[in-house]
Amino acid sequence: MARISVIGTGYLGVTHAACMASLGHDVVALDVDKDKVTSLAAGIVPFHEPGLPKLLKEALAAKKIHFTSDWTDVAAEADVHFLCVGTPQLPESSAADLSQIKSAISSLAPLLTKSCLIVGKSTVPVGTAKWISEYLIANSPAGKGVHLVWNPEFLREGFAVEDTLYPDRIVLGIQNKEDISGLTDIYASALDASTPLVVTDYATAELVKVAANAFLATKISFINAFAYLADEVGADVGTLADAIGHDTRIGRRFLNAGIGFGGGCLPKDIRALQARASELGLSEHFEFLKNVDEVNKSRRNYVVELARKTLETLDDKTITILGAAFKPDSDDLRDSPALGIALALSKAGANIQLHDPVALPQVRARNLPVTAIENVEEVFDGADLVLHLTEWKLYREIDPKTIGEKVANKRIIDGRNVLDRDLWSNAGWQITYLGKPGSQAAL
Ligand code: UDX
């Protein structure tokens, strides 16, 4: 079993650390945020991720993991260091902010006195791994004994544990062939289960991650562009997606039309890719991603305008919003289409009654102009309009008859196109989908 450190305890880091410990490796996980370290050491995961708290508690009880803010612990206790810090979008530009990466390697390098492996997992602009490797060699006492491997992570929120333990593929960007075995030992269980292993250079490994996210984002905006068309001509975008999805070259997944994508990855990754392409003089070839981003953002305005059209005016109307997180099984509000719509409606004068099964503490922490309602039974009271914006299973199980008695008007917009039309219509509701006929969605 390996001695591992995980640097950065955000979404990626905590999941990776707990999963590696569950495989029997000895893990020390570092974060510069001492409060975070204290709560993780007590087994508290600061975000909602199914299965992760249990895994963390088991690892703590088995003494397979501990948390620290002390870089000397990391250098002393591990031979393989996973770099899992965040690379968010810079506030004033579309490029990625690499300050956490720079700070991590400058703290770690002077302490690397013996040969070791650094494994980059953060999502970075292409070319980053090369300078990290050069920096580490130049600034570590162990010099050329410090080897870097680039090993992008593809975990989805809500499935983070499963995706870490049973990934679709393992990608290793290397400079030295002998570094492969260090990683294949650590990932032995996944590789034994026939997970494809792709060994390549740094630049390709970095690009695999951004290309995958750019492709997924493009797929979603592609189908959302067709949702506009479908609304205009009375076609059904869901049936269209099913039909083209039968073509295995296309595939059905990520063709669900609705209010578009959000979260901490897809939006910032397509922007960072455009910024990097532009630095490399290739911006014209990545113009399409600007369009992908614009189609995506326009979906939020479209729903706001649809609500305005339905209600004639938004001023002083009561609107119930189901869902705040950017997707179900997550409490992540980063670039959430649901929250974006809620705030735009509030700005336009509507009173927002917002429910989410897990994200309300994050909503409250942001002190937003919405009324957060814990009990889903109470969120419908007096509503002029209901918007279904995050496809939690809970919302598909709502009885439209019961809630029909609580609202002022039985009108719902299904921003995710998943509610049962017959069920809602038979209970007397006017249900509007995005890109489905008979739904009066075309503005
Ligand atoms: C994504 C990638 O899937 C993952 O591989 C990468 O490591 C990180 O970024 P995540 O951000 O967890 O993962 O969310 P994902 O499941 O990809 O969904 C992204 C957004 O797209 C969500 O807002 C979701 O609601 C939306 N979406 C997804 C659609 O609107 N339609 C679809 O068909 C699929």
PDB file of C-alpha atoms and ligand atoms in Angstrom, residues 11 123 153-159 163 169 209 212-213 216-217 219-220 223-224 252-267 269 296 325-328 330 332 335-337 389-391 416, ligand 1:
ATOM      1  CA  TYR A  11     -14.620  18.439  -3.818  1.00  0.00           C
ATOM      2  CA  THR A 123      -8.004  20.938 -14.197  1.00  0.00           C
ATOM      3  CA  GLU A 153      -9.980  13.588 -12.808  1.00  0.00           C
ATOM      4  CA  PHE A 154     -13.410  13.171 -14.382  1.00  0.00           C
ATOM      5  CA  LEU A 155     -15.625  12.803 -11.325  1.00  0.00           C
ATOM      6  CA  ARG A 156     -19.190  14.038 -11.448  1.00  0.00           C
ATOM      7  CA  GLU A 157     -20.762  15.620  -8.404  1.00  0.00           C
ATOM      8  CA  GLY A 158     -23.392  13.286  -6.989  1.00  0.00           C
ATOM      9  CA  PHE A 159     -21.388  10.268  -8.242  1.00  0.00           C
ATOM     10  CA  ASP A 163     -16.391   7.818 -10.347  1.00  0.00           C
ATOM     11  CA  ARG A 169     -10.663   5.584 -17.842  1.00  0.00           C
ATOM     12  CA  LYS A 209     -10.012  16.825 -19.392  1.00  0.00           C
ATOM     13  CA  ALA A 212     -14.227  16.064 -22.452  1.00  0.00           C
ATOM     14  CA  ASN A 213     -15.912  18.952 -20.650  1.00  0.00           C
ATOM     15  CA  LEU A 216     -20.269  17.636 -22.955  1.00  0.00           C
ATOM     16  CA  ALA A 217     -21.086  21.347 -22.782  1.00  0.00           C
ATOM     17  CA  LYS A 219     -23.787  18.536 -26.554  1.00  0.00           C
ATOM     18  CA  ILE A 220     -26.048  20.292 -24.045  1.00  0.00           C
ATOM     19  CA  ILE A 223     -29.792  20.193 -27.924  1.00  0.00           C
ATOM     20  CA  ASN A 224     -30.869  23.434 -26.256  1.00  0.00           C
ATOM     21  CA  ARG A 252     -28.361   9.789 -25.994  1.00  0.00           C
ATOM     22  CA  ARG A 253     -26.533  10.999 -22.889  1.00  0.00           C
ATOM     23  CA  PHE A 254     -26.107  14.747 -22.285  1.00  0.00           C
ATOM     24  CA  LEU A 255     -28.867  15.522 -24.761  1.00  0.00           C
ATOM     25  CA  ASN A 256     -31.429  16.539 -22.153  1.00  0.00           C
ATOM     26  CA  ALA A 257     -32.718  19.962 -23.092  1.00  0.00           C
ATOM     27  CA  GLY A 258     -33.755  22.398 -20.399  1.00  0.00           C
ATOM     28  CA  ILE A 259     -32.273  25.334 -18.533  1.00  0.00           C
ATOM     29  CA  GLY A 260     -28.700  24.370 -19.392  1.00  0.00           C
ATOM     30  CA  PHE A 261     -25.536  23.469 -17.584  1.00  0.00           C
ATOM     31  CA  GLY A 262     -23.919  25.003 -14.531  1.00  0.00           C
ATOM     32  CA  GLY A 263     -21.639  23.959 -11.690  1.00  0.00           C
ATOM     33  CA  GLY A 264     -17.999  24.418 -10.849  1.00  0.00           C
ATOM     34  CA  CYS A 265     -16.613  22.729 -13.966  1.00  0.00           C
ATOM     35  CA  LEU A 266     -18.344  22.945 -17.346  1.00  0.00           C
ATOM     36  CA  PRO A 267     -18.858  26.754 -17.496  1.00  0.00           C
ATOM     37  CA  ASP A 269     -13.645  24.990 -18.231  1.00  0.00           C
ATOM     38  CA  ASN A 296     -26.391  28.104 -22.297  1.00  0.00           C
ATOM     39  CA  ALA A 325     -28.438  23.365  -6.798  1.00  0.00           C
ATOM     40  CA  PHE A 326     -26.940  23.172 -10.299  1.00  0.00           C
ATOM     41  CA  LYS A 327     -27.984  19.526 -10.478  1.00  0.00           C
ATOM     42  CA  PRO A 328     -29.580  16.905  -8.225  1.00  0.00           C
ATOM     43  CA  SER A 330     -25.482  18.098  -4.989  1.00  0.00           C
ATOM     44  CA  ASP A 332     -23.368  23.126  -5.182  1.00  0.00           C
ATOM     45  CA  ASP A 335     -23.123  28.962 -11.604  1.00  0.00           C
ATOM     46  CA  SER A 336     -26.421  27.215 -10.884  1.00  0.00           C
ATOM     47  CA  PRO A 337     -29.027  27.837 -13.610  1.00  0.00           C
ATOM     48  CA  LEU A 389     -35.514  23.767 -12.050  1.00  0.00           C
ATOM     49  CA  THR A 390     -33.369  21.033 -10.458  1.00  0.00           C
ATOM     50  CA  GLU A 391     -34.486  17.490 -11.194  1.00  0.00           C
ATOM     51  CA  ARG A 416     -35.870  20.013 -16.901  1.00  0.00           C
TER      52      ARG A 416
HETATM   53  C1  UDX B   1     -18.768  17.621 -15.019  1.00  0.00           C
HETATM   54  C2  UDX B   1     -18.282  16.425 -15.838  1.00  0.00           C
HETATM   55  O1  UDX B   1     -19.408  15.583 -16.168  1.00  0.00           O
HETATM   56  C3  UDX B   1     -17.238  15.646 -15.077  1.00  0.00           C
HETATM   57  O2  UDX B   1     -16.741  14.572 -15.856  1.00  0.00           O
HETATM   58  C4  UDX B   1     -16.094  16.593 -14.724  1.00  0.00           C
HETATM   59  O3  UDX B   1     -15.091  15.935 -13.991  1.00  0.00           O
HETATM   60  C5  UDX B   1     -16.623  17.774 -13.928  1.00  0.00           C
HETATM   61  O4  UDX B   1     -17.658  18.420 -14.668  1.00  0.00           O
HETATM   62  P1  UDX B   1     -20.444  17.929 -12.955  1.00  0.00           P
HETATM   63  O5  UDX B   1     -20.070  19.368 -12.936  1.00  0.00           O
HETATM   64  O6  UDX B   1     -20.532  17.180 -11.662  1.00  0.00           O
HETATM   65  O7  UDX B   1     -19.415  17.098 -13.857  1.00  0.00           O
HETATM   66  O8  UDX B   1     -21.867  17.855 -13.655  1.00  0.00           O
HETATM   67  P2  UDX B   1     -22.520  17.078 -14.893  1.00  0.00           P
HETATM   68  O9  UDX B   1     -23.189  15.854 -14.433  1.00  0.00           O
HETATM   69  O10 UDX B   1     -21.591  16.971 -16.025  1.00  0.00           O
HETATM   70  O11 UDX B   1     -23.664  18.131 -15.258  1.00  0.00           O
HETATM   71  C6  UDX B   1     -23.303  19.467 -15.613  1.00  0.00           C
HETATM   72  C7  UDX B   1     -24.507  20.317 -15.877  1.00  0.00           C
HETATM   73  O12 UDX B   1     -25.118  19.948 -17.104  1.00  0.00           O
HETATM   74  C8  UDX B   1     -25.611  20.239 -14.810  1.00  0.00           C
HETATM   75  O13 UDX B   1     -26.062  21.552 -14.556  1.00  0.00           O
HETATM   76  C9  UDX B   1     -26.689  19.411 -15.479  1.00  0.00           C
HETATM   77  O14 UDX B   1     -27.970  19.714 -15.015  1.00  0.00           O
HETATM   78  C10 UDX B   1     -26.525  19.825 -16.944  1.00  0.00           C
HETATM   79  N1  UDX B   1     -26.990  18.827 -17.921  1.00  0.00           N
HETATM   80  C11 UDX B   1     -26.427  17.599 -17.974  1.00  0.00           C
HETATM   81  C12 UDX B   1     -27.992  19.175 -18.824  1.00  0.00           C
HETATM   82  O15 UDX B   1     -28.517  20.296 -18.804  1.00  0.00           O
HETATM   83  N2  UDX B   1     -28.392  18.252 -19.749  1.00  0.00           N
HETATM   84  C13 UDX B   1     -27.848  17.012 -19.842  1.00  0.00           C
HETATM   85  O16 UDX B   1     -28.264  16.239 -20.706  1.00  0.00           O
HETATM   86  C14 UDX B   1     -26.838  16.668 -18.910  1.00  0.00           C
END
